[in-house]
Each structure stands twice: as C-alpha cells, then as structure tokens.
Amino acid sequence: MSGTSRLGAVLFAAAFVLAASGAAAQENPNPPPKPENPRSADNKAPGSGPNPYRDCGIGASLFSNTGWAAVTSNVIWDLGLTALTSATSSPQTCNGKQSKVAQFIADTYVSVVDETARGSGEHLTAMLELYECKVESHGDIVAAIRGEVGQGVAAPTYAAFTLNEKAEQYYLIVNRHIETDFTQSCAI
Amino acid sequence: MNLRTSLRAAVLVTATLSASSGFASPPAELPDHTRAKGLAWSATWLKLVHYETRHGPASGYRSAISTDSFFLAPNGRTDPAAELDATLDAFAQPVGSDRNTHPQCRFRARYLWLKRQLAFDDRTFAPVQCPLYEQWTLGGGTESISLVLATGYLANPASFYGHILLKLNGAREVRYSDLLDVSVNYGAIVPKDENPVSYILKGALGGYDGGFSHIQYYFHDHNYSEYELRDLWEYRLDLAPDEVALITAHAWELLGKKFTYYFFRQNCAYRMAELVGIVEGLDILPQLRPWTIPQSVIQKLASARHRDLPLLAEVKYHPSRQSRFHARYARLDADGRRAAGRILADPGYVRSAEFEAASPTRRGLVVDAMIDYYQYSLTDEMTQDHPLQLGYRTMLAARFELPPENDDVPRARAQAPHTGRLPGLWRVGPIIEDGESPAVFANLRGAYYDVLDSGPGHVPHAALIMGDTSVVIDDGELHLRALDLLRIDSAARPFSGLPGDGGGAWGLRLGLRPQNLDCTSCLVLRGSGARGYSFALGPHALTGLLFGGALQNARNGEGVASGELSSFIDVTENRLLRARVEYQYRIPVDGHLDERHLASGEAIAPIGSRWEARLRYEKHGADAWILTLGRYW
C-alpha cells in the first residue's frame, strides 16, 4: 500500500469512527492553548491519554516470523525482563492502562475480533480486565461495541488496513465506549 | 568479625544479663550458626542454588548457574556453606535507594525458606518491602501453579518433543482471565540469524546458554494456538499456599540467570521439573535417563502423590485454532457441511436466500466453523485479495450480523498427554531371514514413537524416532542390523476434506541401513527425504504417496544417489490391531542398485499399556520375518 493511500485509509478510518459514534466536538468557550506537538503524549489534554498506536509505538510485533525456528518453544531471544501489564501508571503516559490494552489488542487481534463477533470469549474477558471493568459489566460492554466493530469489519476499507490499523480501529471503539458509557463500571 | 557474629555476641551478652537481672525477654536470636551450616547441605538449599555434584571443587558441588550476580559469596558457585553464610549476612544489609535490589527482594525464595527453617522473625532481619516482586506476584495473589505442555511440532527440531512452561495462576478474585497470568519459560538463548545446522549441533552439545524469561500467558497461548497450531494442556498442581509461594519466589530468583542449555537432558522439561521440585518431597523429574521428554515429566506429575494426595489437581485443554476448527466441523450435520463447501466455493453464499433460510443458530454453527477454517488456513504471505482472506472477512462480517451466542468449543477429541504410554521401547524375538534358521532380534528405542505405536501426546499419523538400534544375535555373534539416528514421518490425515486441511506427507531419515537383505555386513550410512500427499481411506485407514531422494556412501558397486517413490497404507484407528504396509521403488541416479524394490508389512497388538506384540515382514531382495514382544519404558 502506498503512503498516500495509507494516509487516505487512516483518515477515512478516523472519519468513520467519528461518524459512527455520532460524536461531535462540543465547543469549549475557553479552549486550551493549541499544543505545539498535538501528537505528543505529554501535550494531550488531561484524561485523553495518548493514542498508543501513534504515540507509543504499539504494534503487533511480538510474533515475528523467524523462518524455520519458532519464536517461542525452546528458544528465547534474550533474558530482558518483559514489561508486564500494570494498571497503576498515569493514563497520560505510554505505560498507562490504555497502552497495555492497546498492546494486548495488537497482539491478539484475530482472537479479540473473532470473539467480539461471537459475543464472548476469554480474550474479551482479559481485555476488559485490563480496563478493570467489573465482570458483571462485560456483557453490556461487548454488546455496546459489537455493532460498531462489525460495521468497521464490513466496511470496504477494512481489507486494506494493516493488522495494526485494524487493532487501532478496534481499540478506539472500545476505549471511547468505556470512557463515555462505562465510567462507573471500569477504572478509567 | 562480620556483622552476624557481632550481633550474635551482643545477643548472648544480652541474654546473660537479662537472665541474671530479671529483665524483659531478650531480642529474638539470630539464626543458629551451627544449624545454618547444616542447612547448607540440605537438599532444598542445594536445589535453591542449583548445585550439581562435580569432582573438581573441594565441596564436591558446582552450581549450574553461570551468572555471577546469582551468588553472594565470592566462592558461592562452588561452596554451599559460604553461599548460605553470605546470604544470611546479605539479608541484614541496609536498604539502598532501590529496595528492589536488596537481597531479600532479589533472593525471595532463599529468604522465605531460611526464614521458615531458622524460625527467624521480623526482628531478626528487618523485612524489606519489595514493590517489583509484589507487583509480579499480584500482591501475593498467586493462587496455584500449573505446568503447561505444548504438544510436539515436527516442523521445528526444537519443538519435536513438545514444550513445558510454568504458569502462575492468579486468584480468580484478582484475575478473571488466565490469559493475563504470568508465565515463565525456559529456553536456549539463540542468535537471531543462526543456521539450522549450528542450531541442532549447539543445542545438542551445550553450545547455548539457557535462561528463564517471563511474559503474560496470552503471548504463548496466542502463538501456539494461532501460529503453530499446537494444543496446550494445562496441569494444575495441588500445592499448599506456602509451597506455591516458594516456587513463585524461586522462579523470580531465576529470571535473567543463565544455565548451559542441553536439548536432550537439561532442557525446558528438566528445568521446570527442577523448579517445581524445590518443594520438599516433590519429585517429577524422570531419573536415570540421558534425556528429559516433556511428556514424561507430565506423566510423572500425573501419577505423583504429595502430602498423601494426588499432586495433579486439574487438567485443562486449550485447543489450537486447528483443533477448534475440527471440533466445530465435526459438530456440523450433513447440511452444515454442504453449506461449508458452498461457502468455500463462493463466500457470498452466506448471504444467499438458501443459507439465510436456516435458523440463526444453525447459520452460526457453520459460520463459526468457517471462521476457524479460514484463520487456520491463512498464512502471513497471503495478501488481502487472496481468496482465503476474502472468505475470512466475509465470514467475520456475517458473524457480526448474527446474534451473539455463548459458543463453547465442543469437547476435546484429543486425549490428554499424561494418558499416553512411556517414551522408550525395547523389543526382542525371533528373526527368520531368507528362509534360514531363526536368530535372535533385539531392538532398543530411546524415544519416541512410530506410526503404529503413537498415542496421546504424539503427533497423529507420524513417527519421531531417535537412536533406534536393531541387532541380530546369530550363532553367538552380535551384528548391528540397523541404526536410525533420526527418523521423522508425517502424514496429516485429511479431516474435513476442505483444501489445506491435511493431505500432506513428508519424511526425513538418517541412519545406518543394510544395502539390501541379500548381503551381509553391508551397512551404509543413508540419508533420505521425501514429500507427498496423504488420503483417507474411509474412517480407519490412511494412504499416501511420496517422492524423494537419498544419498548414501558408495559400497559394493552401488551408487551414491537415488530417487525414491514410496507409498503406504496405515490402519491405525483400531485400538486392537494397528498395521502398516509400505512399498518403495528406488531409481539409481549414479551407479546401480542391486535391488530396487522394497516392501514391508507390520502389525502391532497392544498388551495392556506397557507391552506390545509386533510382527513384521520385509523384502529387499531377500526377505525377513520378525516377531517381537516389546515393553515401553
């Protein structure tokens, strides 16, 4: 995919998300100063957090194709302590909860989206656990995102998305619903 | 005089004064030096520091760990007593700027064990809070330990025999999903661009470091399930809370520490059994063998008892994408399978009036099965316009349009690996070659299985054999008849009949074989490889056709290279009798071949779980009959 068509696909996806949610930016009579680098996590407005895929380098890269030797099994590439999921950091940093969710979605996207289509599954449970959502709210959250995720999958542009872009689209849908509709059920 | 000795002297003086003056009880005593010395030679301390018996060091021990930071005494690698002394001294160190680097945090298992053994309390050593360890263990929320076995994978030499990793199960009040549990893995540290030959040689001969790493379990679950299409079997151990804490703490101590990796013995299964064996009285490491097979560790675990109770608490099956597809496809009725075939020909069929006439539930069953089929069939090389990609997207979109259903994957068709037989086999019995008088035939196989005796935990319709040795004793003389250094046969039985679901076959062999059965003392070193196709013959049989070639050392005028055309018929679905017939035609590339046709037939009858009777006929010029009684070990 060329750079131009990729940019077009991303912009379309962003527009699609906004249109599907019906969200319209509410005018703020006292808008904050325009940040010098709007894409920098440090310049994001409080509570909005970074887009982990754009700002923190999240990508579905754990399962690299090493050719004939499996990436796991009896072979490990290094002994570096792998960062574990933690929900304790500030949501405005790239070590925050949302980045962990984004990484999980990027790493397990095919399972997450399959389970969303079916309506339940252990990957969905894990994802919502990362958000610290009460278990009794999981069904409602999945029901809330299912339609929108399905529309995204059915869109003609979906085929052209990379795995990372699909994961980002999914993440944005989930994150928005949780931040908007499930603040009482999840620890946002 | 070191700190501990000074403190001990102070304690003794204080105790004397308080006894004579009627003061309040003296402060808690420091760990008894004499008793601590004794502990240095206890089994648990030796395991905690991974000491192995060695002739060189004065102590008779040397640790298997090569990382310097694992030892607190300068000579701690070879002196258990010095290491224990240094550990006790280190626990009393003041806390620096980073409490996570304090020895009480770095050597958490040593701390827990010594605290219990020496009965020291918080007044003996001021306890240090270990934030990173607390985070790793979910604040002490690790409820149980599981060993997870990934079934064997013939496409990668490192994975032939399967793999074991450790899972620290969070309490379900803390963790809803075990995908986020911490998993601990042991493997060889291999450079990224290593070539296969170096990989095999170094792995076998200790040319790599090995080490423990950790990551959330979902990483392994996803890789095995989606990429390698391997089933996972989780074996949860029944352990007391303090035992779970000790194993967890020791896993923490080992992260980032290096061992020498040996593919055959000190491999993942060995180190995991060793790690769990840190608990007193718990031994799941198969002994008296030059190798450690993951399935053998699991079998020993499954039959072990601990504290007078079965050690095994629960077995959970985590099917791969392929296994989930097979289970879902098996659940479809004839109409469902017809619909699956129509979808494969045209994914748009899912939106046809005919398909939509079925109930949402019935449509969901078909679509779910096809989602698994497409995901299992996709490869990284397929672009988005590949028919399988299109089919997958169409099915996924269709599934979103159907109501959500709590679709549990149907029960596993596979049998748990711990129910399989033992890995080795010896056989003995009469052999009649070319009509001559009987001689004695004996065979010893270290591991692992052939097509006829494969079972739970093995790759179906496959053979994985290493070090298989056959001898003949005739007139008091012993002759080597054949030696299989390596033999792999793999035939994926077609399951659904859908394209790509089985139907491939391949083989790889290296060893000493007789040129033919006409000659004596005519062993040649022969390596061969072949690829082909397999086809189901009804529900009970499999047949295949393979094309390949071989190289051997020139002998008796025969050439070095030959082509091979092979075929087989296996009947292995019958529990009472399993049989295989093979035929091979060899085509000389150079020189000549005295005998071009090879044929064999073999049948085995299991006798209980540990014995078998086997009858084999082979013809390669002359012929031979071999009848053996065998025992698995």
mmCIF file of C-alpha atoms in Angstrom, chain A residues 111 114 118 122-123, chain B residues 149-153 217 220-233 316-329 368-369 371-373 375-377 409-414 460 501:
data_model
loop_
_atom_site.group_PDB
_atom_site.id
_atom_site.type_symbol
_atom_site.label_atom_id
_atom_site.label_comp_id
_atom_site.label_asym_id
_atom_site.label_seq_id
_atom_site.Cartn_x
_atom_site.Cartn_y
_atom_site.Cartn_z
ATOM 1 C CA SER A 111 -8.883 -13.644 18.635
ATOM 2 C CA ASP A 114 -13.468 -13.216 16.426
ATOM 3 C CA ARG A 118 -19.371 -14.300 18.625
ATOM 4 C CA GLU A 122 -11.570 -15.257 27.120
ATOM 5 C CA HIS A 123 -9.697 -12.591 25.187
ATOM 6 C CA LEU B 149 2.509 -28.677 27.913
ATOM 7 C CA ALA B 150 2.553 -27.653 24.268
ATOM 8 C CA THR B 151 2.243 -30.719 22.073
ATOM 9 C CA GLY B 152 5.014 -31.693 19.694
ATOM 10 C CA TYR B 153 5.674 -29.840 16.482
ATOM 11 C CA TYR B 217 0.480 -16.177 29.309
ATOM 12 C CA HIS B 220 2.327 -18.182 24.447
ATOM 13 C CA ASP B 221 -1.322 -19.105 24.161
ATOM 14 C CA HIS B 222 -1.708 -16.978 21.062
ATOM 15 C CA ASN B 223 1.498 -18.105 19.413
ATOM 16 C CA TYR B 224 0.888 -21.801 19.966
ATOM 17 C CA SER B 225 -2.801 -21.649 19.120
ATOM 18 C CA GLU B 226 -2.792 -19.326 16.118
ATOM 19 C CA TYR B 227 0.672 -19.615 14.587
ATOM 20 C CA GLU B 228 1.989 -23.053 15.381
ATOM 21 C CA LEU B 229 -1.438 -24.715 15.643
ATOM 22 C CA ARG B 230 -0.388 -26.678 18.715
ATOM 23 C CA ASP B 231 -2.658 -27.715 21.530
ATOM 24 C CA LEU B 232 -1.884 -26.705 25.087
ATOM 25 C CA TRP B 233 -2.596 -28.913 28.062
ATOM 26 C CA LYS B 316 -7.420 -28.096 31.234
ATOM 27 C CA TYR B 317 -7.319 -28.367 27.471
ATOM 28 C CA HIS B 318 -6.560 -25.276 25.382
ATOM 29 C CA PRO B 319 -7.180 -26.330 21.777
ATOM 30 C CA SER B 320 -5.358 -24.751 18.887
ATOM 31 C CA ARG B 321 -7.213 -22.970 16.113
ATOM 32 C CA GLN B 322 -6.904 -26.145 14.054
ATOM 33 C CA SER B 323 -8.336 -28.312 16.801
ATOM 34 C CA ARG B 324 -11.178 -25.856 17.360
ATOM 35 C CA PHE B 325 -11.966 -26.000 13.651
ATOM 36 C CA HIS B 326 -12.015 -29.787 13.671
ATOM 37 C CA ALA B 327 -14.280 -29.835 16.723
ATOM 38 C CA ARG B 328 -16.685 -27.313 15.207
ATOM 39 C CA TYR B 329 -16.675 -29.055 11.836
ATOM 40 C CA ASP B 368 -18.096 -20.204 13.321
ATOM 41 C CA ALA B 369 -16.569 -23.324 11.814
ATOM 42 C CA ILE B 371 -14.050 -18.597 10.605
ATOM 43 C CA ASP B 372 -11.800 -21.129 12.306
ATOM 44 C CA TYR B 373 -11.084 -22.821 8.969
ATOM 45 C CA GLN B 375 -7.930 -18.428 10.217
ATOM 46 C CA TYR B 376 -6.221 -21.791 10.429
ATOM 47 C CA SER B 377 -5.543 -21.796 6.693
ATOM 48 C CA VAL B 409 -15.940 -25.100 21.735
ATOM 49 C CA PRO B 410 -17.053 -28.731 21.673
ATOM 50 C CA ARG B 411 -15.243 -31.171 23.950
ATOM 51 C CA ALA B 412 -11.755 -32.173 23.006
ATOM 52 C CA ARG B 413 -11.320 -35.098 20.690
ATOM 53 C CA ALA B 414 -7.727 -35.449 21.737
ATOM 54 C CA PRO B 460 -1.049 -38.348 14.887
ATOM 55 C CA ASP B 501 -6.831 -29.355 5.968
#
